[in-house]
């Protein structure tokens, strides 16, 4: 009987188990004995020497693990396939074989469920900083396994562990679509587009033909019976498709076929599939949240959103950290804001920028509206310092920029205390928001609409009228205002997502983090143990 075989396997020592499952090791050594002992060693995936519908369903879900950006082979697909093939050929499986495949399927369910819930890769394994609080370990995986086999709803139990964000489900549908596109002959013959100069409306170029084909492939351009006689001419119909493509790739929708647009057009379906997979993994790392309001910054999208009760009340362009001064990924609680802020130069900028500038130009401090203070707050005359001997290590003062039109923090800063000393703030350099690539700061986040954010944050404090907010932003003295509630701030790094209109949004991997995570996802699971 299969029951006896299951009990024999469970009661065997580790050497026996290692030999028995040598080709596909079991990973749930703690959970499996609990599951089978609770069932009095009854098989979970077969009845009367026959695979159940649950078993067939789980095998199909494992085969489709790529839809989650995961690897089917991690869930014993290679090991279980011969048993199913033998079964489908009409040859009965022995009790020992049924017991063995039962263990493999149960282990696959537990591991797959754990990965869908919290991700395959632990964030500590990536070099990029990811410090967002994670979900705790799912304690109900064995319970889900019991329900799956007893109620015949394997898919429901597994998918109940997916992230609760609607964006995840939409991304899964996008993944299915792109995997389908990858099978298209056009995807298999993907050609690299090269241009010497930007192509504009009415210009002719041999590359226009392939650009048109590519936009038709992606669906950004709809097929039309009206077409230019010369397929190499950049016509108005193609222009509209280019603008749609640019929009969903986070590029300036000007219709100009420049380097950034061509680079995005050269991204193949396989490359997009990789992007979807790594970003689904990032979503699995996030804690499920039911907060009523939050501030969300997507570094790769150069944008900040203020979200209240699932509605986006404010979407504004942002400037984030340079590639060598990356904005970290973390979460914290915003508790206050500061109007007309001073700016105390942080150590890194002091060392790399300010001190070298002072040594070159003794008038630098005055030109920047900066003062030198000791740590008691007393102002120090710059002429009293021998700048020839100053280094970042022996400089015992702080340098502070006074409020004003040219203050580096602009007219207001938004504070969510954290160890990185990162915050959101205004900036006097307004022209930078018109740039496509805005990784330009020293780590903090500059936003284009600071007044609008301040207004939303203070909406429950009636005394803070629009006029008073504007007056405080133009003052020559700092003023701190405590919020009536703490608002979660989540700083993320997503290079792909599917928006509420089911439009695929693709972004450049500005910090070169996707390849590292993709390689870790592709790594066989047994290498993690």
Coordinates of C-alpha atoms in Angstrom, one line a residue:
X1 CA 0.0 0.0 0.0
X2 CA 1.1 3.6 -0.7
X3 CA 0.4 4.5 3.0
X4 CA 2.9 2.0 4.2
X5 CA 5.5 3.1 1.7
X6 CA 5.0 6.8 2.8
X7 CA 5.5 5.7 6.4
X8 CA 8.6 3.7 5.6
X9 CA 10.1 6.7 3.8
X10 CA 9.3 9.1 6.7
X11 CA 10.9 6.7 9.2
X12 CA 14.0 6.2 7.2
X13 CA 17.2 8.0 8.2
X14 CA 18.8 10.9 6.3
X15 CA 21.1 8.6 4.3
X16 CA 18.1 6.6 3.0
X17 CA 16.3 9.9 2.0
X18 CA 19.4 11.2 0.3
X19 CA 19.7 8.1 -1.8
X20 CA 16.0 7.9 -2.6
X21 CA 15.7 11.5 -3.7
X22 CA 19.3 12.0 -4.9
X23 CA 18.2 13.3 -8.3
X24 CA 15.8 15.9 -6.8
X25 CA 16.5 16.6 -3.1
X26 CA 13.6 17.4 -0.8
X27 CA 13.7 20.9 0.8
X28 CA 10.8 20.7 3.3
X29 CA 12.3 18.4 5.8
X30 CA 10.3 20.0 8.7
X31 CA 7.0 20.4 7.0
X32 CA 6.6 17.0 5.2
X33 CA 6.5 14.8 8.4
X34 CA 3.9 17.2 9.9
X35 CA 1.8 17.0 6.7
X36 CA 1.9 13.2 6.4
X37 CA 1.5 12.4 10.1
X38 CA -1.6 14.6 10.2
X39 CA -3.0 12.5 7.4
X40 CA -2.1 9.2 9.1
X41 CA 0.4 8.7 6.2
X42 CA -2.4 8.7 3.5
X43 CA -1.1 9.9 0.1
X44 CA -2.1 13.4 -0.8
X45 CA -1.9 13.1 -4.6
X46 CA -3.2 9.7 -5.5
X47 CA -6.2 7.5 -4.8
X48 CA -6.6 3.8 -5.6
X49 CA -3.3 3.8 -7.5
X50 CA -4.5 6.7 -9.6
X51 CA -3.2 10.3 -9.7
X52 CA -5.9 12.8 -8.5
X53 CA -7.0 15.9 -10.4
X54 CA -5.0 17.8 -7.8
X55 CA -1.8 16.1 -8.9
X56 CA -2.5 17.0 -12.5
X57 CA -3.3 20.5 -11.6
X58 CA -0.1 21.0 -9.5
X59 CA 2.0 19.6 -12.3
X60 CA 0.4 22.1 -14.8
X61 CA 1.1 25.0 -12.3
X62 CA 4.7 23.9 -11.9
X63 CA 5.1 23.7 -15.7
X64 CA 3.7 27.3 -15.8
X65 CA 6.0 28.6 -13.0
X66 CA 7.6 30.9 -15.6
X67 CA 4.4 33.0 -15.4
X68 CA 5.6 34.0 -11.9
X69 CA 9.1 34.6 -13.1
X70 CA 10.2 31.4 -11.4
X71 CA 11.9 28.2 -12.7
X72 CA 9.8 25.0 -13.1
X73 CA 12.8 22.8 -12.5
X74 CA 13.0 24.2 -8.9
X75 CA 9.8 22.3 -8.1
X76 CA 10.8 18.8 -9.1
X77 CA 9.4 19.0 -12.7
X78 CA 12.2 16.8 -14.1
X79 CA 11.8 14.3 -11.4
X80 CA 8.0 13.9 -11.6
X81 CA 7.7 13.9 -15.3
X82 CA 8.7 10.3 -15.9
X83 CA 6.1 9.1 -13.4
X84 CA 3.4 11.0 -15.1
X85 CA 4.5 9.8 -18.6
X86 CA 4.5 6.2 -17.3
X87 CA 1.0 6.8 -15.9
X88 CA -0.3 8.3 -19.1
X89 CA 1.1 5.4 -21.1
X90 CA -1.3 3.1 -19.2
X91 CA 1.4 1.4 -17.1
X92 CA 0.4 1.3 -13.4
X93 CA 2.8 2.8 -10.9
X94 CA 4.0 0.7 -8.0
X95 CA 3.1 1.7 -4.4
X96 CA 6.7 2.8 -3.9
X97 CA 6.7 5.0 -7.0
X98 CA 3.4 6.6 -6.0
X99 CA 4.8 7.3 -2.5
X100 CA 7.9 8.8 -3.9
X101 CA 6.1 11.1 -6.4
X102 CA 3.7 12.0 -3.5
X103 CA 6.7 13.4 -1.5
X104 CA 8.0 15.2 -4.6
X105 CA 4.6 16.9 -5.2
X106 CA 4.1 17.8 -1.6
X107 CA 7.6 19.3 -1.4
X108 CA 7.0 21.1 -4.7
X109 CA 3.8 22.7 -3.3
X110 CA 5.5 23.8 -0.1
X111 CA 8.5 25.3 -1.9
X112 CA 6.4 26.9 -4.7
X113 CA 4.0 28.4 -2.1
X114 CA 6.9 29.8 -0.1
X115 CA 8.4 31.4 -3.2
X116 CA 5.1 32.9 -4.4
X117 CA 4.6 34.3 -0.9
X118 CA 7.9 35.8 -0.1
X119 CA 10.2 35.3 -3.1
X120 CA 12.9 32.8 -4.0
X121 CA 15.9 35.1 -3.4
X122 CA 16.4 36.7 -0.1
X123 CA 17.1 40.5 -0.4
X124 CA 20.3 40.1 1.6
X125 CA 21.8 38.2 -1.3
X126 CA 21.7 41.2 -3.6
X127 CA 24.4 43.9 -3.5
X128 CA 21.9 46.8 -4.0
X129 CA 20.5 48.1 -0.8
X130 CA 17.0 46.7 -0.1
X131 CA 15.9 47.6 3.4
X132 CA 12.1 47.5 3.2
X133 CA 10.6 45.5 6.0
X134 CA 9.7 42.0 4.7
X135 CA 6.7 39.9 5.4
X136 CA 7.2 37.3 8.1
X137 CA 7.6 33.7 7.1
X138 CA 4.3 32.2 6.0
X139 CA 3.2 30.0 8.8
X140 CA 0.2 28.4 7.0
X141 CA 1.9 26.7 4.0
X142 CA 1.2 23.2 5.4
X143 CA -2.4 24.3 6.2
X144 CA -2.7 25.5 2.6
X145 CA -1.3 22.1 1.4
X146 CA -4.0 20.3 3.5
X147 CA -6.7 22.4 2.0
X148 CA -5.4 22.0 -1.5
X149 CA -5.6 18.2 -1.4
X150 CA -8.8 17.9 0.7
X151 CA -10.8 20.5 -1.2
X152 CA -9.4 20.0 -4.7
X153 CA -8.4 23.7 -5.1
X154 CA -4.7 23.6 -5.6
X155 CA -4.6 26.8 -7.8
X156 CA -6.7 28.7 -5.3
X157 CA -4.6 27.8 -2.3
X158 CA -1.3 28.6 -4.1
X159 CA -2.5 31.9 -5.6
X160 CA -3.9 33.0 -2.3
X161 CA -0.3 33.5 -1.3
X162 CA 0.5 35.9 -4.1
X163 CA 1.2 39.5 -3.2
X164 CA -2.2 41.3 -2.5
X165 CA -1.3 44.2 -4.8
X166 CA -3.4 44.3 -8.0
X167 CA -0.3 45.3 -9.9
X168 CA 1.2 41.8 -9.3
X169 CA -1.8 40.0 -11.0
X170 CA -1.6 42.5 -13.9
X171 CA 2.2 41.8 -14.2
X172 CA 1.5 38.1 -14.3
X173 CA -0.8 38.6 -17.3
X174 CA 1.9 40.7 -19.0
X175 CA 4.3 37.9 -18.4
X176 CA 2.0 35.4 -20.1
X177 CA 1.7 37.8 -23.0
X178 CA 5.4 38.3 -23.4
X179 CA 6.2 34.6 -23.2
X180 CA 3.7 34.2 -26.0
X181 CA 5.4 37.0 -28.0
X182 CA 8.8 35.3 -27.5
X183 CA 7.5 32.4 -29.5
X184 CA 6.8 34.7 -32.5
X185 CA 9.1 34.4 -35.4
X186 CA 9.8 38.1 -35.3
X187 CA 11.2 37.7 -31.8
X188 CA 13.4 34.9 -32.9
X189 CA 14.9 37.0 -35.7
X190 CA 15.3 40.2 -33.5
X191 CA 17.6 42.7 -35.2
X192 CA 19.5 45.5 -33.6
X193 CA 18.5 48.9 -35.0
X194 CA 21.3 51.4 -35.4
X195 CA 21.1 55.1 -36.3
X196 CA 23.8 57.7 -36.9
X197 CA 21.6 60.7 -36.3
X198 CA 18.1 61.1 -34.8
X199 CA 15.3 60.6 -37.2
X200 CA 12.4 63.1 -37.3
X201 CA 9.1 63.4 -39.1
X202 CA 9.2 63.2 -42.9
X203 CA 12.8 62.1 -43.0
X204 CA 13.7 58.9 -44.8
X205 CA 16.0 56.1 -43.4
X206 CA 16.4 52.4 -44.1
X207 CA 15.8 51.8 -40.4
X208 CA 12.2 53.3 -40.5
X209 CA 10.8 50.1 -42.0
X210 CA 12.1 47.9 -39.2
X211 CA 11.0 50.5 -36.6
X212 CA 7.5 50.3 -38.1
X213 CA 7.5 46.5 -37.9
X214 CA 8.7 46.6 -34.3
X215 CA 6.0 49.0 -33.2
X216 CA 3.4 46.8 -34.9
X217 CA 4.9 43.9 -33.0
X218 CA 4.6 45.6 -29.7
X219 CA 1.1 46.9 -30.4
X220 CA 2.0 50.5 -30.0
X221 CA 1.2 51.0 -33.7
X222 CA -2.0 49.8 -35.2
X223 CA -2.0 48.4 -38.8
X224 CA -3.5 50.8 -41.2
X225 CA -4.4 50.5 -44.9
X226 CA -3.2 54.1 -45.3
X227 CA 0.5 54.1 -45.6
X228 CA 3.3 56.1 -47.2
X229 CA 4.4 54.9 -50.7
X230 CA 7.9 54.8 -49.4
X231 CA 8.1 52.5 -46.3
X232 CA 11.4 54.2 -45.4
X233 CA 9.8 57.6 -44.8
X234 CA 8.9 58.5 -41.2
X235 CA 5.2 59.5 -41.6
X236 CA 2.6 60.9 -39.2
X237 CA 1.0 57.4 -38.6
X238 CA 4.3 56.1 -37.4
X239 CA 4.9 59.2 -35.3
X240 CA 1.8 58.4 -33.2
X241 CA 3.0 54.9 -32.6
X242 CA 6.5 56.2 -31.6
X243 CA 4.9 58.6 -29.1
X244 CA 2.8 55.8 -27.5
X245 CA 6.0 53.7 -27.3
X246 CA 8.0 56.5 -25.8
X247 CA 5.2 57.2 -23.2
X248 CA 5.2 53.7 -21.8
X249 CA 9.0 53.6 -21.8
X250 CA 9.2 56.7 -19.6
X251 CA 10.7 58.7 -22.4
X252 CA 9.8 62.2 -23.6
X253 CA 7.0 61.6 -26.1
X254 CA 8.3 64.0 -28.7
X255 CA 8.3 61.5 -31.6
X256 CA 12.0 62.0 -32.2
X257 CA 13.8 58.7 -32.9
X258 CA 16.9 59.4 -30.9
X259 CA 19.4 57.2 -29.0
X260 CA 17.2 56.6 -25.9
X261 CA 14.2 55.6 -28.0
X262 CA 16.2 53.3 -30.3
X263 CA 17.8 51.7 -27.2
X264 CA 14.3 51.0 -25.9
X265 CA 13.2 49.6 -29.3
X266 CA 16.2 47.3 -29.3
X267 CA 15.0 45.6 -26.1
X268 CA 13.8 42.1 -27.1
X269 CA 10.8 40.2 -25.7
X270 CA 13.3 37.9 -23.8
X271 CA 14.8 41.0 -22.2
X272 CA 11.4 42.3 -21.1
X273 CA 10.5 38.8 -19.8
X274 CA 13.6 39.1 -17.6
X275 CA 12.6 42.5 -16.4
X276 CA 9.1 41.3 -15.5
X277 CA 10.4 38.4 -13.6
X278 CA 12.8 40.4 -11.4
X279 CA 10.2 43.0 -10.6
X280 CA 7.6 40.3 -9.7
X281 CA 10.2 39.0 -7.3
X282 CA 10.7 42.5 -5.8
X283 CA 6.9 42.8 -5.3
X284 CA 7.0 39.4 -3.4
X285 CA 9.5 40.9 -1.0
X286 CA 7.1 43.7 0.0
X287 CA 4.9 43.4 3.1
X288 CA 1.2 43.3 2.3
X289 CA -0.1 46.7 3.4
X290 CA -3.6 48.0 4.2
X291 CA -2.5 51.6 5.1
X292 CA -5.0 54.3 4.1
X293 CA -2.3 56.6 2.7
X294 CA 1.3 56.4 1.6
X295 CA 4.0 58.1 -0.3
X296 CA 5.6 55.9 -3.0
X297 CA 8.8 56.7 -4.8
X298 CA 9.9 54.6 -7.7
X299 CA 13.6 55.4 -8.3
X300 CA 13.7 53.9 -11.8
X301 CA 10.6 55.8 -12.8
X302 CA 11.9 59.2 -11.5
X303 CA 8.5 59.7 -9.9
X304 CA 6.7 60.1 -6.5
X305 CA 3.1 59.3 -5.9
X306 CA 0.9 60.3 -2.9
X307 CA -1.7 57.6 -2.6
X308 CA -4.8 57.8 -0.4
X309 CA -7.4 55.0 -0.2
X310 CA -6.0 53.5 -3.4
X311 CA -6.4 56.8 -5.3
X312 CA -3.3 58.7 -6.5
X313 CA -3.8 62.3 -5.4
X314 CA -0.5 63.5 -6.6
X315 CA 2.0 62.2 -9.2
X316 CA 5.1 64.3 -9.6
X317 CA 8.4 64.0 -11.4
X318 CA 11.4 63.3 -9.1
X319 CA 15.2 63.5 -9.2
X320 CA 17.0 60.6 -7.6
X321 CA 20.6 59.7 -6.7
X322 CA 23.4 59.4 -9.2
X323 CA 24.7 56.0 -10.1
X324 CA 27.6 56.4 -7.6
X325 CA 25.3 58.0 -4.9
X326 CA 22.3 55.7 -5.3
X327 CA 19.1 56.4 -3.5
X328 CA 18.6 53.4 -1.2
X329 CA 15.5 51.2 -1.2
X330 CA 13.8 51.4 2.2
X331 CA 10.7 52.4 4.1
X332 CA 10.2 54.9 6.9
X333 CA 7.4 57.1 8.4
X334 CA 7.1 60.8 7.4
X335 CA 6.4 62.8 10.6
X336 CA 7.1 66.4 9.8
X337 CA 8.1 68.9 7.2
X338 CA 10.3 72.0 7.3
X339 CA 9.6 75.2 5.4
X340 CA 12.4 77.5 4.3
X341 CA 15.0 74.9 5.4
X342 CA 18.7 75.4 6.1
X343 CA 21.0 72.8 4.7
X344 CA 23.8 71.2 6.7
X345 CA 26.2 69.8 4.2
X346 CA 26.5 66.0 4.7
X347 CA 29.9 64.4 5.2
X348 CA 30.2 62.9 1.7
X349 CA 29.4 66.1 -0.1
X350 CA 31.6 68.0 2.3
X351 CA 34.5 65.8 1.5
X352 CA 34.0 65.4 -2.3
X353 CA 32.5 68.8 -3.2
X354 CA 32.5 71.6 -0.7
X355 CA 35.9 71.5 0.9
X356 CA 37.7 71.2 -2.5
X357 CA 35.7 74.1 -3.8
X358 CA 36.6 76.3 -0.8
X359 CA 40.3 75.6 -1.2
X360 CA 40.0 76.7 -4.9
X361 CA 38.0 79.8 -4.2
X362 CA 37.9 81.5 -0.8
X363 CA 34.7 83.3 -1.8
X364 CA 32.8 80.0 -2.4
X365 CA 31.0 80.1 1.0
X366 CA 29.7 83.6 0.6
X367 CA 28.6 83.0 -3.0
X368 CA 26.6 79.9 -1.8
X369 CA 25.1 81.7 1.2
X370 CA 26.9 79.3 3.5
X371 CA 28.3 79.7 7.0
X372 CA 30.7 77.7 9.1
X373 CA 29.4 76.7 12.5
X374 CA 31.0 74.8 15.4
X375 CA 28.9 72.1 17.0
X376 CA 27.6 74.5 19.6
X377 CA 26.1 76.6 16.9
X378 CA 28.7 79.4 17.0
X379 CA 29.6 81.0 13.7
X380 CA 33.3 80.7 12.6
X381 CA 35.0 83.2 10.4
X382 CA 36.4 81.4 7.4
X383 CA 39.6 83.5 7.5
X384 CA 40.4 82.0 10.9
X385 CA 40.9 78.6 9.3
X386 CA 44.1 77.5 7.6
X387 CA 42.5 75.9 4.5
X388 CA 45.9 74.5 3.3
X389 CA 45.9 72.0 6.2
X390 CA 42.2 71.1 6.2
X391 CA 41.0 67.6 5.3
X392 CA 37.6 66.0 5.7
X393 CA 39.0 64.0 8.7
X394 CA 40.4 67.0 10.7
X395 CA 37.6 69.5 9.8
X396 CA 35.9 70.0 13.1
X397 CA 33.0 72.2 12.0
X398 CA 29.8 71.9 10.0
X399 CA 28.9 74.0 7.0
X400 CA 25.3 75.2 6.7
X401 CA 23.5 76.9 3.9
X402 CA 20.9 79.5 4.9
X403 CA 17.3 79.6 3.6
X404 CA 16.8 81.5 0.4
X405 CA 15.9 81.2 -3.3
X406 CA 19.0 79.2 -4.1
X407 CA 19.1 76.9 -1.1
X408 CA 20.0 73.4 -2.2
X409 CA 16.8 72.0 -0.5
X410 CA 14.6 74.6 -2.1
X411 CA 11.7 76.0 -0.1
X412 CA 10.5 72.9 1.8
X413 CA 11.8 69.5 2.9
X414 CA 9.7 66.5 4.0
X415 CA 11.2 64.4 6.7
X416 CA 10.9 60.7 7.5
X417 CA 13.9 60.1 9.8
X418 CA 16.1 57.2 8.7
X419 CA 19.7 56.1 9.0
X420 CA 20.5 57.1 5.4
X421 CA 19.7 60.7 6.0
X422 CA 17.5 60.6 2.9
X423 CA 14.5 62.9 2.6
X424 CA 12.2 64.5 0.0
X425 CA 12.7 68.1 -0.9
X426 CA 12.2 71.0 -3.3
X427 CA 15.1 72.3 -5.5
X428 CA 16.0 75.6 -7.1
X429 CA 17.2 73.7 -10.2
X430 CA 13.8 73.4 -11.8
X431 CA 15.1 72.9 -15.3
X432 CA 16.4 69.4 -14.4
X433 CA 12.9 68.0 -14.3
X434 CA 12.7 68.4 -18.1
X435 CA 15.5 65.8 -18.5
X436 CA 14.6 62.2 -19.5
X437 CA 17.2 60.7 -17.2
X438 CA 17.1 62.3 -13.7
X439 CA 19.6 60.3 -11.6
X440 CA 21.3 63.6 -10.7
X441 CA 21.1 64.0 -6.9
X442 CA 23.4 62.9 -4.1
X443 CA 20.9 60.4 -2.8
X444 CA 17.9 62.5 -1.6
X445 CA 14.7 62.8 -3.7
X446 CA 13.8 66.2 -5.2
X447 CA 10.3 66.6 -6.4
X448 CA 8.7 69.0 -9.0
X449 CA 5.6 69.8 -7.0
X450 CA 6.6 70.4 -3.4
X451 CA 3.7 72.9 -2.7
X452 CA 1.1 70.4 -3.8
X453 CA 2.6 67.7 -1.5
X454 CA 2.8 70.1 1.4
X455 CA -0.9 71.1 0.8
X456 CA -2.0 67.4 0.9
X457 CA 0.0 66.7 4.0
X458 CA -1.5 69.6 5.9
X459 CA -5.0 69.3 4.5
X460 CA -6.2 68.2 8.0
X461 CA -4.8 71.3 9.6
X462 CA -7.2 74.1 8.6
X463 CA -4.8 76.9 9.8
X464 CA -2.4 75.9 7.0
X465 CA -4.1 77.7 4.1
X466 CA -2.6 77.9 0.7
X467 CA -1.5 81.5 1.4
X468 CA 0.2 80.5 4.7
X469 CA 2.0 77.6 3.1
X470 CA 3.3 79.8 0.3
X471 CA 4.4 82.5 2.8
X472 CA 6.2 79.9 4.9
X473 CA 8.0 78.6 1.8
X474 CA 9.2 82.2 1.0
X475 CA 10.4 83.0 4.6
X476 CA 14.1 83.6 5.5
X477 CA 13.8 81.4 8.6
X478 CA 13.1 77.7 9.1
X479 CA 9.8 76.6 10.4
X480 CA 9.0 72.9 11.3
X481 CA 5.5 71.6 11.2
X482 CA 4.6 68.2 12.8
X483 CA 2.1 66.1 10.9
X484 CA -1.0 64.9 12.7
X485 CA -0.3 61.3 11.6
X486 CA 2.7 59.4 10.4
X487 CA 2.6 58.6 6.7
X488 CA 4.5 55.5 5.4
X489 CA 7.1 56.4 2.8
X490 CA 8.2 53.5 0.5
X491 CA 11.1 54.0 -1.8
X492 CA 11.1 51.2 -4.4
X493 CA 13.1 50.2 -7.5
X494 CA 10.8 48.9 -10.2
X495 CA 11.9 48.8 -13.8
X496 CA 8.7 47.1 -15.1
X497 CA 5.1 47.2 -14.0
X498 CA 1.6 47.0 -15.5
X499 CA -0.5 50.0 -14.7
X500 CA -4.2 50.2 -13.9
X501 CA -5.0 50.6 -17.6
X502 CA -3.1 47.3 -18.3
X503 CA -0.4 49.3 -20.1
X504 CA 3.1 47.8 -19.7
X505 CA 5.5 50.3 -18.3
X506 CA 9.1 49.6 -19.1
X507 CA 12.0 51.6 -17.6
X508 CA 15.7 51.7 -17.9
X509 CA 17.7 49.8 -15.3
X510 CA 19.5 53.0 -14.1
X511 CA 21.4 51.3 -11.3
X512 CA 22.1 48.1 -13.2
X513 CA 20.4 45.9 -10.7
X514 CA 18.2 43.7 -12.8
X515 CA 20.8 41.3 -14.2
X516 CA 22.2 40.5 -10.7
X517 CA 18.7 39.5 -9.5
X518 CA 17.8 37.6 -12.6
X519 CA 21.0 35.5 -12.3
X520 CA 20.0 34.7 -8.7
X521 CA 16.5 33.7 -9.8
X522 CA 18.0 31.4 -12.5
X523 CA 20.3 29.7 -10.0
X524 CA 19.1 26.2 -9.3
X525 CA 17.4 25.9 -5.9
X526 CA 19.6 23.1 -4.7
X527 CA 22.5 25.6 -4.9
X528 CA 20.9 27.6 -2.1
X529 CA 20.9 24.6 0.3

